[in-house]
Amino acid sequence: MNMFAYLTGSLIAVLAGFVLDLIFGDPSTPLHPICLIGNLIAKLEKGIRPFCRADVNADAGSALGTASRADADEGEASAAESHRGCRSELAGGVLMAVLVIVISTGIPALLLFLCYHIYYWLGVAVEAVMCFFLFAVKSLKKESMNVKRALETDGLEAGRKAVARIVGRDTQALSETGVVKAAVETVAENFSDGVFAPMLYMMIGGGVLGFFYKSINTMDSMVGYKNEKYLYFGRFAAKLDDVVNYIPARLAALVFILTAPLTGLDGKNAWKIWRRDRRNHASPNSAQTESAAAGALHVQLAGDAYYFGKLYKKPFIGDDDRPIKREDIARVNRLMVAASVLSLAVLGVAKAVLLWVMAGAFA
């Protein structure tokens, strides 16, 4: 089988996978490939961590110059041990990331290689199922709309529980405005790494490159925290996630801006707020689609939030032109679905044209 045939098959697979996702949504099963990748990450972390030096607090060395020489020597030794612990955790995190990527990408690659060589359409079918598992359009809409329905039918406490399923922040004390804002932010941000970025990578390299991306993205969601446990061990995975999402996040924001007028939202203001607030986040990518959505909706997103009981100060994204309402969850979902379809159409046509040019060149 030549490269042209495989690329054609991968295009069909991505289109079919997207349609399957719209129909069935993301299946909830422990055998889901992303769950399996998550289990792999957890097992590798458990296996690698014992070989990393325990991080030692170097505060004992902070009194150098005022403490006794013995205390200073002890502080220097503690600081050196802490430094070695940091380096070993960094190395352990790099090892884990490499193993996760190789395994998560290698298995799909081998499976597709065998299937395509057994029977071409078997390969296309298997790759379509792979692509189906990597999209999250319907599940993202379903889970966020569950928040809206919970607020409308069962009240604030039910809304808090519903939104807790899709956000990482503490939700126990959120007001209704906070619940709605969290749901809107989740849809906006996850359009990038749950829909557009996987789609872009799959259009380029099929299901194999899609799994390459999702392995990195899943690692970031599990170990990419800047807390005591993962500050060093998860740093490589977090930085790698920033790299693979850098271009997709910005393209996804532009798609939001272009799609906004098609869904009755303000594309001009989406452009304005994106240009102004796209860097209002510690992550270089997270505020890209959030700022475009905030501008399109004329609402203010982000701001301070609690994670694991600790307050994190964050800048606002967007202008407080009007209070955010429950209906904004439905509005941002219409934007997300329309942007997903537009992205598929544009990227699909671009790849089809490339294949047409390739076919003419090699005819």
PDB file of C-alpha atoms in Angstrom, residues 2-272:
ATOM      1  CA  ASN A   2       1.415   3.392  -0.982  1.00  0.00           C
ATOM      2  CA  MET A   3       1.378   6.595   1.037  1.00  0.00           C
ATOM      3  CA  PHE A   4      -1.352   8.155  -1.124  1.00  0.00           C
ATOM      4  CA  ALA A   5      -3.730   5.273  -0.364  1.00  0.00           C
ATOM      5  CA  TYR A   6      -3.017   5.500   3.362  1.00  0.00           C
ATOM      6  CA  LEU A   7      -3.551   9.279   3.456  1.00  0.00           C
ATOM      7  CA  THR A   8      -6.821   8.868   1.585  1.00  0.00           C
ATOM      8  CA  GLY A   9      -7.903   6.198   4.038  1.00  0.00           C
ATOM      9  CA  SER A  10      -6.970   8.382   7.013  1.00  0.00           C
ATOM     10  CA  LEU A  11      -9.068  11.255   5.617  1.00  0.00           C
ATOM     11  CA  ILE A  12     -12.078   8.948   5.311  1.00  0.00           C
ATOM     12  CA  ALA A  13     -11.397   7.665   8.822  1.00  0.00           C
ATOM     13  CA  VAL A  14     -11.305  11.145  10.369  1.00  0.00           C
ATOM     14  CA  LEU A  15     -14.575  12.123   8.670  1.00  0.00           C
ATOM     15  CA  ALA A  16     -16.227   8.883   9.760  1.00  0.00           C
ATOM     16  CA  GLY A  17     -14.872   9.201  13.305  1.00  0.00           C
ATOM     17  CA  PHE A  18     -16.294  12.712  13.617  1.00  0.00           C
ATOM     18  CA  VAL A  19     -19.736  11.549  12.449  1.00  0.00           C
ATOM     19  CA  LEU A  20     -19.627   8.611  14.869  1.00  0.00           C
ATOM     20  CA  ASP A  21     -18.814  11.000  17.705  1.00  0.00           C
ATOM     21  CA  LEU A  22     -21.759  13.243  16.813  1.00  0.00           C
ATOM     22  CA  ILE A  23     -24.062  10.211  16.822  1.00  0.00           C
ATOM     23  CA  PHE A  24     -22.825   8.198  19.784  1.00  0.00           C
ATOM     24  CA  GLY A  25     -20.655  10.520  21.848  1.00  0.00           C
ATOM     25  CA  ASP A  26     -17.628   9.425  23.837  1.00  0.00           C
ATOM     26  CA  PRO A  27     -18.325   5.915  25.242  1.00  0.00           C
ATOM     27  CA  SER A  28     -17.910   5.520  28.999  1.00  0.00           C
ATOM     28  CA  THR A  29     -15.901   2.344  29.404  1.00  0.00           C
ATOM     29  CA  PRO A  30     -12.701   1.387  31.256  1.00  0.00           C
ATOM     30  CA  LEU A  31     -11.468   0.032  27.920  1.00  0.00           C
ATOM     31  CA  HIS A  32     -11.590   3.475  26.322  1.00  0.00           C
ATOM     32  CA  PRO A  33      -8.115   4.156  24.835  1.00  0.00           C
ATOM     33  CA  ILE A  34      -7.757   7.385  26.814  1.00  0.00           C
ATOM     34  CA  CYS A  35      -8.585   5.500  30.031  1.00  0.00           C
ATOM     35  CA  LEU A  36      -5.955   2.925  29.102  1.00  0.00           C
ATOM     36  CA  ILE A  37      -3.417   5.702  28.519  1.00  0.00           C
ATOM     37  CA  GLY A  38      -4.374   7.157  31.899  1.00  0.00           C
ATOM     38  CA  ASN A  39      -3.822   3.773  33.556  1.00  0.00           C
ATOM     39  CA  LEU A  40      -0.447   3.502  31.815  1.00  0.00           C
ATOM     40  CA  ILE A  41       0.569   6.935  33.114  1.00  0.00           C
ATOM     41  CA  ALA A  42      -0.467   6.013  36.665  1.00  0.00           C
ATOM     42  CA  LYS A  43       1.431   2.697  36.589  1.00  0.00           C
ATOM     43  CA  LEU A  44       4.572   4.232  35.128  1.00  0.00           C
ATOM     44  CA  GLU A  45       4.530   7.039  37.682  1.00  0.00           C
ATOM     45  CA  LYS A  46       4.154   4.480  40.473  1.00  0.00           C
ATOM     46  CA  GLY A  47       7.041   2.452  39.070  1.00  0.00           C
ATOM     47  CA  ILE A  48       9.404   5.355  38.379  1.00  0.00           C
ATOM     48  CA  ARG A  49       8.910   7.513  41.483  1.00  0.00           C
ATOM     49  CA  PRO A  50      10.712   5.166  43.923  1.00  0.00           C
ATOM     50  CA  PHE A  51      13.880   5.704  41.887  1.00  0.00           C
ATOM     51  CA  CYS A  52      13.621   9.487  42.217  1.00  0.00           C
ATOM     52  CA  ARG A  53      15.256  11.072  45.239  1.00  0.00           C
ATOM     53  CA  ALA A  54      12.779  12.427  47.747  1.00  0.00           C
ATOM     54  CA  ASP A  55      12.612  16.203  47.454  1.00  0.00           C
ATOM     55  CA  VAL A  56      14.103  17.807  50.512  1.00  0.00           C
ATOM     56  CA  ASN A  57      13.106  21.227  51.768  1.00  0.00           C
ATOM     57  CA  ALA A  58      16.110  23.507  51.540  1.00  0.00           C
ATOM     58  CA  ASP A  59      14.774  26.058  53.989  1.00  0.00           C
ATOM     59  CA  ALA A  60      17.387  24.863  56.470  1.00  0.00           C
ATOM     60  CA  GLY A  61      19.983  26.671  54.388  1.00  0.00           C
ATOM     61  CA  SER A  62      18.148  29.973  54.380  1.00  0.00           C
ATOM     62  CA  ALA A  63      19.918  31.110  57.533  1.00  0.00           C
ATOM     63  CA  LEU A  64      23.409  30.899  56.000  1.00  0.00           C
ATOM     64  CA  GLY A  65      25.543  33.726  57.298  1.00  0.00           C
ATOM     65  CA  THR A  66      23.645  34.065  60.565  1.00  0.00           C
ATOM     66  CA  ALA A  67      23.619  30.474  61.827  1.00  0.00           C
ATOM     67  CA  SER A  68      26.590  28.562  63.152  1.00  0.00           C
ATOM     68  CA  ARG A  69      29.071  26.934  60.783  1.00  0.00           C
ATOM     69  CA  ALA A  70      27.635  23.496  61.598  1.00  0.00           C
ATOM     70  CA  ASP A  71      24.128  24.714  60.842  1.00  0.00           C
ATOM     71  CA  ALA A  72      25.368  26.277  57.611  1.00  0.00           C
ATOM     72  CA  ASP A  73      27.065  23.062  56.546  1.00  0.00           C
ATOM     73  CA  GLU A  74      23.878  21.154  57.300  1.00  0.00           C
ATOM     74  CA  GLY A  75      21.869  23.695  55.314  1.00  0.00           C
ATOM     75  CA  GLU A  76      24.227  23.421  52.335  1.00  0.00           C
ATOM     76  CA  ALA A  77      23.971  19.635  52.391  1.00  0.00           C
ATOM     77  CA  SER A  78      20.185  19.863  52.566  1.00  0.00           C
ATOM     78  CA  ALA A  79      20.099  22.284  49.630  1.00  0.00           C
ATOM     79  CA  ALA A  80      22.376  20.015  47.576  1.00  0.00           C
ATOM     80  CA  GLU A  81      20.179  17.005  48.339  1.00  0.00           C
ATOM     81  CA  SER A  82      17.102  19.025  47.360  1.00  0.00           C
ATOM     82  CA  HIS A  83      18.751  19.994  44.073  1.00  0.00           C
ATOM     83  CA  ARG A  84      19.546  16.357  43.296  1.00  0.00           C
ATOM     84  CA  GLY A  85      15.976  15.432  44.175  1.00  0.00           C
ATOM     85  CA  CYS A  86      14.632  18.045  41.757  1.00  0.00           C
ATOM     86  CA  ARG A  87      16.878  16.796  38.958  1.00  0.00           C
ATOM     87  CA  SER A  88      15.948  13.171  39.556  1.00  0.00           C
ATOM     88  CA  GLU A  89      12.241  14.015  39.501  1.00  0.00           C
ATOM     89  CA  LEU A  90      12.711  15.929  36.264  1.00  0.00           C
ATOM     90  CA  ALA A  91      14.536  12.946  34.769  1.00  0.00           C
ATOM     91  CA  GLY A  92      11.850  10.575  36.011  1.00  0.00           C
ATOM     92  CA  GLY A  93       9.161  12.742  34.424  1.00  0.00           C
ATOM     93  CA  VAL A  94      11.019  12.765  31.106  1.00  0.00           C
ATOM     94  CA  LEU A  95      11.388   8.975  31.188  1.00  0.00           C
ATOM     95  CA  MET A  96       7.696   8.525  31.935  1.00  0.00           C
ATOM     96  CA  ALA A  97       6.674  10.891  29.134  1.00  0.00           C
ATOM     97  CA  VAL A  98       8.872   9.160  26.560  1.00  0.00           C
ATOM     98  CA  LEU A  99       7.539   5.720  27.513  1.00  0.00           C
ATOM     99  CA  VAL A 100       3.919   6.890  27.445  1.00  0.00           C
ATOM    100  CA  ILE A 101       4.327   8.472  23.999  1.00  0.00           C
ATOM    101  CA  VAL A 102       6.170   5.489  22.518  1.00  0.00           C
ATOM    102  CA  ILE A 103       3.654   2.945  23.836  1.00  0.00           C
ATOM    103  CA  SER A 104       0.518   5.040  23.166  1.00  0.00           C
ATOM    104  CA  THR A 105       1.639   5.802  19.610  1.00  0.00           C
ATOM    105  CA  GLY A 106       3.394   2.540  18.798  1.00  0.00           C
ATOM    106  CA  ILE A 107       0.480   0.217  19.527  1.00  0.00           C
ATOM    107  CA  PRO A 108      -2.014   2.069  17.245  1.00  0.00           C
ATOM    108  CA  ALA A 109       0.682   2.333  14.552  1.00  0.00           C
ATOM    109  CA  LEU A 110       1.359  -1.408  14.631  1.00  0.00           C
ATOM    110  CA  LEU A 111      -2.359  -2.240  14.686  1.00  0.00           C
ATOM    111  CA  LEU A 112      -3.084  -0.019  11.687  1.00  0.00           C
ATOM    112  CA  PHE A 113      -0.072  -1.357   9.803  1.00  0.00           C
ATOM    113  CA  LEU A 114      -1.387  -4.905  10.190  1.00  0.00           C
ATOM    114  CA  CYS A 115      -5.003  -4.028   9.393  1.00  0.00           C
ATOM    115  CA  TYR A 116      -4.176  -2.029   6.269  1.00  0.00           C
ATOM    116  CA  HIS A 117      -1.995  -4.862   4.991  1.00  0.00           C
ATOM    117  CA  ILE A 118      -4.647  -7.496   5.666  1.00  0.00           C
ATOM    118  CA  TYR A 119      -7.398  -5.552   3.899  1.00  0.00           C
ATOM    119  CA  TYR A 120      -7.474  -1.872   2.998  1.00  0.00           C
ATOM    120  CA  TRP A 121     -11.032  -1.193   4.173  1.00  0.00           C
ATOM    121  CA  LEU A 122     -10.390  -3.049   7.422  1.00  0.00           C
ATOM    122  CA  GLY A 123      -7.612  -0.540   8.070  1.00  0.00           C
ATOM    123  CA  VAL A 124      -9.945   2.364   7.269  1.00  0.00           C
ATOM    124  CA  ALA A 125     -12.626   0.968   9.589  1.00  0.00           C
ATOM    125  CA  VAL A 126     -10.220   0.413  12.492  1.00  0.00           C
ATOM    126  CA  GLU A 127      -8.726   3.882  12.034  1.00  0.00           C
ATOM    127  CA  ALA A 128     -12.221   5.391  11.961  1.00  0.00           C
ATOM    128  CA  VAL A 129     -12.932   3.824  15.355  1.00  0.00           C
ATOM    129  CA  MET A 130      -9.629   5.195  16.657  1.00  0.00           C
ATOM    130  CA  CYS A 131     -10.564   8.684  15.470  1.00  0.00           C
ATOM    131  CA  PHE A 132     -14.007   8.303  17.025  1.00  0.00           C
ATOM    132  CA  PHE A 133     -12.400   7.719  20.439  1.00  0.00           C
ATOM    133  CA  LEU A 134     -10.290  10.875  20.068  1.00  0.00           C
ATOM    134  CA  PHE A 135     -13.155  13.336  19.435  1.00  0.00           C
ATOM    135  CA  ALA A 136     -15.207  14.862  22.263  1.00  0.00           C
ATOM    136  CA  VAL A 137     -17.830  17.080  20.601  1.00  0.00           C
ATOM    137  CA  LYS A 138     -20.990  15.343  21.782  1.00  0.00           C
ATOM    138  CA  SER A 139     -19.715  14.487  25.272  1.00  0.00           C
ATOM    139  CA  LEU A 140     -18.507  18.062  25.810  1.00  0.00           C
ATOM    140  CA  LYS A 141     -21.913  19.405  24.814  1.00  0.00           C
ATOM    141  CA  LYS A 142     -23.800  16.785  26.817  1.00  0.00           C
ATOM    142  CA  GLU A 143     -21.872  17.272  30.062  1.00  0.00           C
ATOM    143  CA  SER A 144     -22.003  21.073  29.914  1.00  0.00           C
ATOM    144  CA  MET A 145     -25.708  21.115  29.049  1.00  0.00           C
ATOM    145  CA  ASN A 146     -26.282  18.807  32.020  1.00  0.00           C
ATOM    146  CA  VAL A 147     -25.063  21.707  34.162  1.00  0.00           C
ATOM    147  CA  LYS A 148     -27.679  24.009  32.655  1.00  0.00           C
ATOM    148  CA  ARG A 149     -30.459  21.448  33.132  1.00  0.00           C
ATOM    149  CA  ALA A 150     -29.378  20.742  36.717  1.00  0.00           C
ATOM    150  CA  LEU A 151     -29.540  24.435  37.586  1.00  0.00           C
ATOM    151  CA  GLU A 152     -32.970  24.798  35.989  1.00  0.00           C
ATOM    152  CA  THR A 153     -34.562  21.680  37.449  1.00  0.00           C
ATOM    153  CA  ASP A 154     -32.813  20.890  40.732  1.00  0.00           C
ATOM    154  CA  GLY A 155     -31.142  24.122  41.798  1.00  0.00           C
ATOM    155  CA  LEU A 156     -27.679  25.363  42.678  1.00  0.00           C
ATOM    156  CA  GLU A 157     -26.368  22.330  44.586  1.00  0.00           C
ATOM    157  CA  ALA A 158     -27.203  20.042  41.675  1.00  0.00           C
ATOM    158  CA  GLY A 159     -25.513  22.495  39.330  1.00  0.00           C
ATOM    159  CA  ARG A 160     -22.358  22.434  41.464  1.00  0.00           C
ATOM    160  CA  LYS A 161     -22.259  18.626  41.351  1.00  0.00           C
ATOM    161  CA  ALA A 162     -22.821  18.602  37.586  1.00  0.00           C
ATOM    162  CA  VAL A 163     -20.078  21.129  36.862  1.00  0.00           C
ATOM    163  CA  ALA A 164     -17.675  19.273  39.184  1.00  0.00           C
ATOM    164  CA  ARG A 165     -17.675  16.457  36.602  1.00  0.00           C
ATOM    165  CA  ILE A 166     -16.040  18.663  33.985  1.00  0.00           C
ATOM    166  CA  VAL A 167     -13.805  21.126  35.877  1.00  0.00           C
ATOM    167  CA  GLY A 168     -10.792  20.794  38.143  1.00  0.00           C
ATOM    168  CA  ARG A 169     -11.556  23.710  40.460  1.00  0.00           C
ATOM    169  CA  ASP A 170     -13.369  23.449  43.794  1.00  0.00           C
ATOM    170  CA  THR A 171     -17.105  23.791  43.190  1.00  0.00           C
ATOM    171  CA  GLN A 172     -18.634  23.418  46.669  1.00  0.00           C
ATOM    172  CA  ALA A 173     -18.959  27.159  47.286  1.00  0.00           C
ATOM    173  CA  LEU A 174     -19.603  28.397  43.738  1.00  0.00           C
ATOM    174  CA  SER A 175     -22.510  30.764  43.173  1.00  0.00           C
ATOM    175  CA  GLU A 176     -24.800  30.160  40.206  1.00  0.00           C
ATOM    176  CA  THR A 177     -22.763  32.703  38.266  1.00  0.00           C
ATOM    177  CA  GLY A 178     -19.613  30.782  39.140  1.00  0.00           C
ATOM    178  CA  VAL A 179     -21.160  27.487  38.038  1.00  0.00           C
ATOM    179  CA  VAL A 180     -22.298  28.903  34.698  1.00  0.00           C
ATOM    180  CA  LYS A 181     -18.955  30.623  34.131  1.00  0.00           C
ATOM    181  CA  ALA A 182     -17.083  27.364  34.832  1.00  0.00           C
ATOM    182  CA  ALA A 183     -19.232  25.462  32.326  1.00  0.00           C
ATOM    183  CA  VAL A 184     -18.778  28.120  29.621  1.00  0.00           C
ATOM    184  CA  GLU A 185     -15.013  28.238  30.193  1.00  0.00           C
ATOM    185  CA  THR A 186     -14.784  24.442  29.946  1.00  0.00           C
ATOM    186  CA  VAL A 187     -16.579  24.316  26.605  1.00  0.00           C
ATOM    187  CA  ALA A 188     -14.476  27.164  25.227  1.00  0.00           C
ATOM    188  CA  GLU A 189     -11.132  25.768  26.398  1.00  0.00           C
ATOM    189  CA  ASN A 190     -11.880  22.150  25.517  1.00  0.00           C
ATOM    190  CA  PHE A 191     -12.872  23.008  21.969  1.00  0.00           C
ATOM    191  CA  SER A 192      -9.161  23.450  21.432  1.00  0.00           C
ATOM    192  CA  ASP A 193      -7.701  20.325  23.054  1.00  0.00           C
ATOM    193  CA  GLY A 194     -10.788  18.107  22.859  1.00  0.00           C
ATOM    194  CA  VAL A 195     -11.875  18.798  19.289  1.00  0.00           C
ATOM    195  CA  PHE A 196      -9.723  21.045  17.118  1.00  0.00           C
ATOM    196  CA  ALA A 197      -6.217  19.913  18.087  1.00  0.00           C
ATOM    197  CA  PRO A 198      -6.986  16.174  17.753  1.00  0.00           C
ATOM    198  CA  MET A 199      -8.707  16.902  14.434  1.00  0.00           C
ATOM    199  CA  LEU A 200      -5.712  18.858  13.141  1.00  0.00           C
ATOM    200  CA  TYR A 201      -3.224  16.160  14.138  1.00  0.00           C
ATOM    201  CA  MET A 202      -5.407  13.400  12.704  1.00  0.00           C
ATOM    202  CA  MET A 203      -5.791  15.279   9.427  1.00  0.00           C
ATOM    203  CA  ILE A 204      -2.002  15.467   9.218  1.00  0.00           C
ATOM    204  CA  GLY A 205      -1.051  11.983  10.391  1.00  0.00           C
ATOM    205  CA  GLY A 206      -4.212   9.971  10.891  1.00  0.00           C
ATOM    206  CA  GLY A 207      -5.085   8.089  14.057  1.00  0.00           C
ATOM    207  CA  VAL A 208      -1.431   7.499  14.926  1.00  0.00           C
ATOM    208  CA  LEU A 209      -0.614  11.196  15.205  1.00  0.00           C
ATOM    209  CA  GLY A 210      -3.932  11.679  17.002  1.00  0.00           C
ATOM    210  CA  PHE A 211      -2.836   9.229  19.692  1.00  0.00           C
ATOM    211  CA  PHE A 212       0.548  10.946  19.862  1.00  0.00           C
ATOM    212  CA  TYR A 213      -1.255  14.187  20.697  1.00  0.00           C
ATOM    213  CA  LYS A 214      -3.726  12.650  23.153  1.00  0.00           C
ATOM    214  CA  SER A 215      -0.983  10.820  25.046  1.00  0.00           C
ATOM    215  CA  ILE A 216       0.697  14.165  25.738  1.00  0.00           C
ATOM    216  CA  ASN A 217      -2.569  15.920  26.526  1.00  0.00           C
ATOM    217  CA  THR A 218      -3.614  13.155  28.935  1.00  0.00           C
ATOM    218  CA  MET A 219      -0.265  13.313  30.715  1.00  0.00           C
ATOM    219  CA  ASP A 220      -0.666  17.044  31.178  1.00  0.00           C
ATOM    220  CA  SER A 221      -4.131  16.583  32.672  1.00  0.00           C
ATOM    221  CA  MET A 222      -2.780  14.026  35.167  1.00  0.00           C
ATOM    222  CA  VAL A 223       0.688  15.264  36.151  1.00  0.00           C
ATOM    223  CA  GLY A 224       1.006  18.766  34.708  1.00  0.00           C
ATOM    224  CA  TYR A 225       0.292  20.566  37.975  1.00  0.00           C
ATOM    225  CA  LYS A 226       2.470  23.194  39.638  1.00  0.00           C
ATOM    226  CA  ASN A 227       2.051  21.745  43.100  1.00  0.00           C
ATOM    227  CA  GLU A 228       4.542  20.087  45.454  1.00  0.00           C
ATOM    228  CA  LYS A 229       3.944  16.616  44.046  1.00  0.00           C
ATOM    229  CA  TYR A 230       4.228  17.392  40.334  1.00  0.00           C
ATOM    230  CA  LEU A 231       6.232  20.621  40.070  1.00  0.00           C
ATOM    231  CA  TYR A 232       9.281  18.739  38.774  1.00  0.00           C
ATOM    232  CA  PHE A 233       7.971  15.296  37.878  1.00  0.00           C
ATOM    233  CA  GLY A 234       5.238  16.709  35.639  1.00  0.00           C
ATOM    234  CA  ARG A 235       7.147  19.669  34.210  1.00  0.00           C
ATOM    235  CA  PHE A 236       8.305  17.981  30.991  1.00  0.00           C
ATOM    236  CA  ALA A 237       4.784  16.712  30.195  1.00  0.00           C
ATOM    237  CA  ALA A 238       3.308  20.163  30.865  1.00  0.00           C
ATOM    238  CA  LYS A 239       5.858  21.926  28.655  1.00  0.00           C
ATOM    239  CA  LEU A 240       5.381  19.340  25.917  1.00  0.00           C
ATOM    240  CA  ASP A 241       1.626  19.938  26.060  1.00  0.00           C
ATOM    241  CA  ASP A 242       2.238  23.683  25.682  1.00  0.00           C
ATOM    242  CA  VAL A 243       4.301  22.983  22.554  1.00  0.00           C
ATOM    243  CA  VAL A 244       1.868  20.614  20.803  1.00  0.00           C
ATOM    244  CA  ASN A 245      -1.069  22.935  21.553  1.00  0.00           C
ATOM    245  CA  TYR A 246       0.636  26.212  20.649  1.00  0.00           C
ATOM    246  CA  ILE A 247      -0.498  26.380  17.008  1.00  0.00           C
ATOM    247  CA  PRO A 248      -3.824  24.498  17.398  1.00  0.00           C
ATOM    248  CA  ALA A 249      -4.976  26.777  20.234  1.00  0.00           C
ATOM    249  CA  ARG A 250      -4.463  29.906  18.149  1.00  0.00           C
ATOM    250  CA  LEU A 251      -6.099  28.426  15.063  1.00  0.00           C
ATOM    251  CA  ALA A 252      -9.019  27.244  17.201  1.00  0.00           C
ATOM    252  CA  ALA A 253      -9.514  30.785  18.508  1.00  0.00           C
ATOM    253  CA  LEU A 254      -9.591  32.106  14.938  1.00  0.00           C
ATOM    254  CA  VAL A 255     -12.177  29.476  14.031  1.00  0.00           C
ATOM    255  CA  PHE A 256     -14.308  30.654  16.973  1.00  0.00           C
ATOM    256  CA  ILE A 257     -14.029  34.233  15.728  1.00  0.00           C
ATOM    257  CA  LEU A 258     -15.006  33.275  12.167  1.00  0.00           C
ATOM    258  CA  THR A 259     -17.879  31.073  13.359  1.00  0.00           C
ATOM    259  CA  ALA A 260     -19.353  33.529  15.874  1.00  0.00           C
ATOM    260  CA  PRO A 261     -21.451  35.535  13.337  1.00  0.00           C
ATOM    261  CA  LEU A 262     -22.835  32.272  11.923  1.00  0.00           C
ATOM    262  CA  THR A 263     -24.339  31.458  15.344  1.00  0.00           C
ATOM    263  CA  GLY A 264     -25.722  34.920  16.089  1.00  0.00           C
ATOM    264  CA  LEU A 265     -22.768  36.022  18.232  1.00  0.00           C
ATOM    265  CA  ASP A 266     -20.404  38.965  17.900  1.00  0.00           C
ATOM    266  CA  GLY A 267     -17.411  38.058  15.757  1.00  0.00           C
ATOM    267  CA  LYS A 268     -15.994  41.579  15.807  1.00  0.00           C
ATOM    268  CA  ASN A 269     -15.941  41.694  19.598  1.00  0.00           C
ATOM    269  CA  ALA A 270     -14.544  38.154  19.695  1.00  0.00           C
ATOM    270  CA  TRP A 271     -11.592  39.403  17.635  1.00  0.00           C
ATOM    271  CA  LYS A 272     -11.163  42.457  19.860  1.00  0.00           C
TER     272      LYS A 272
END
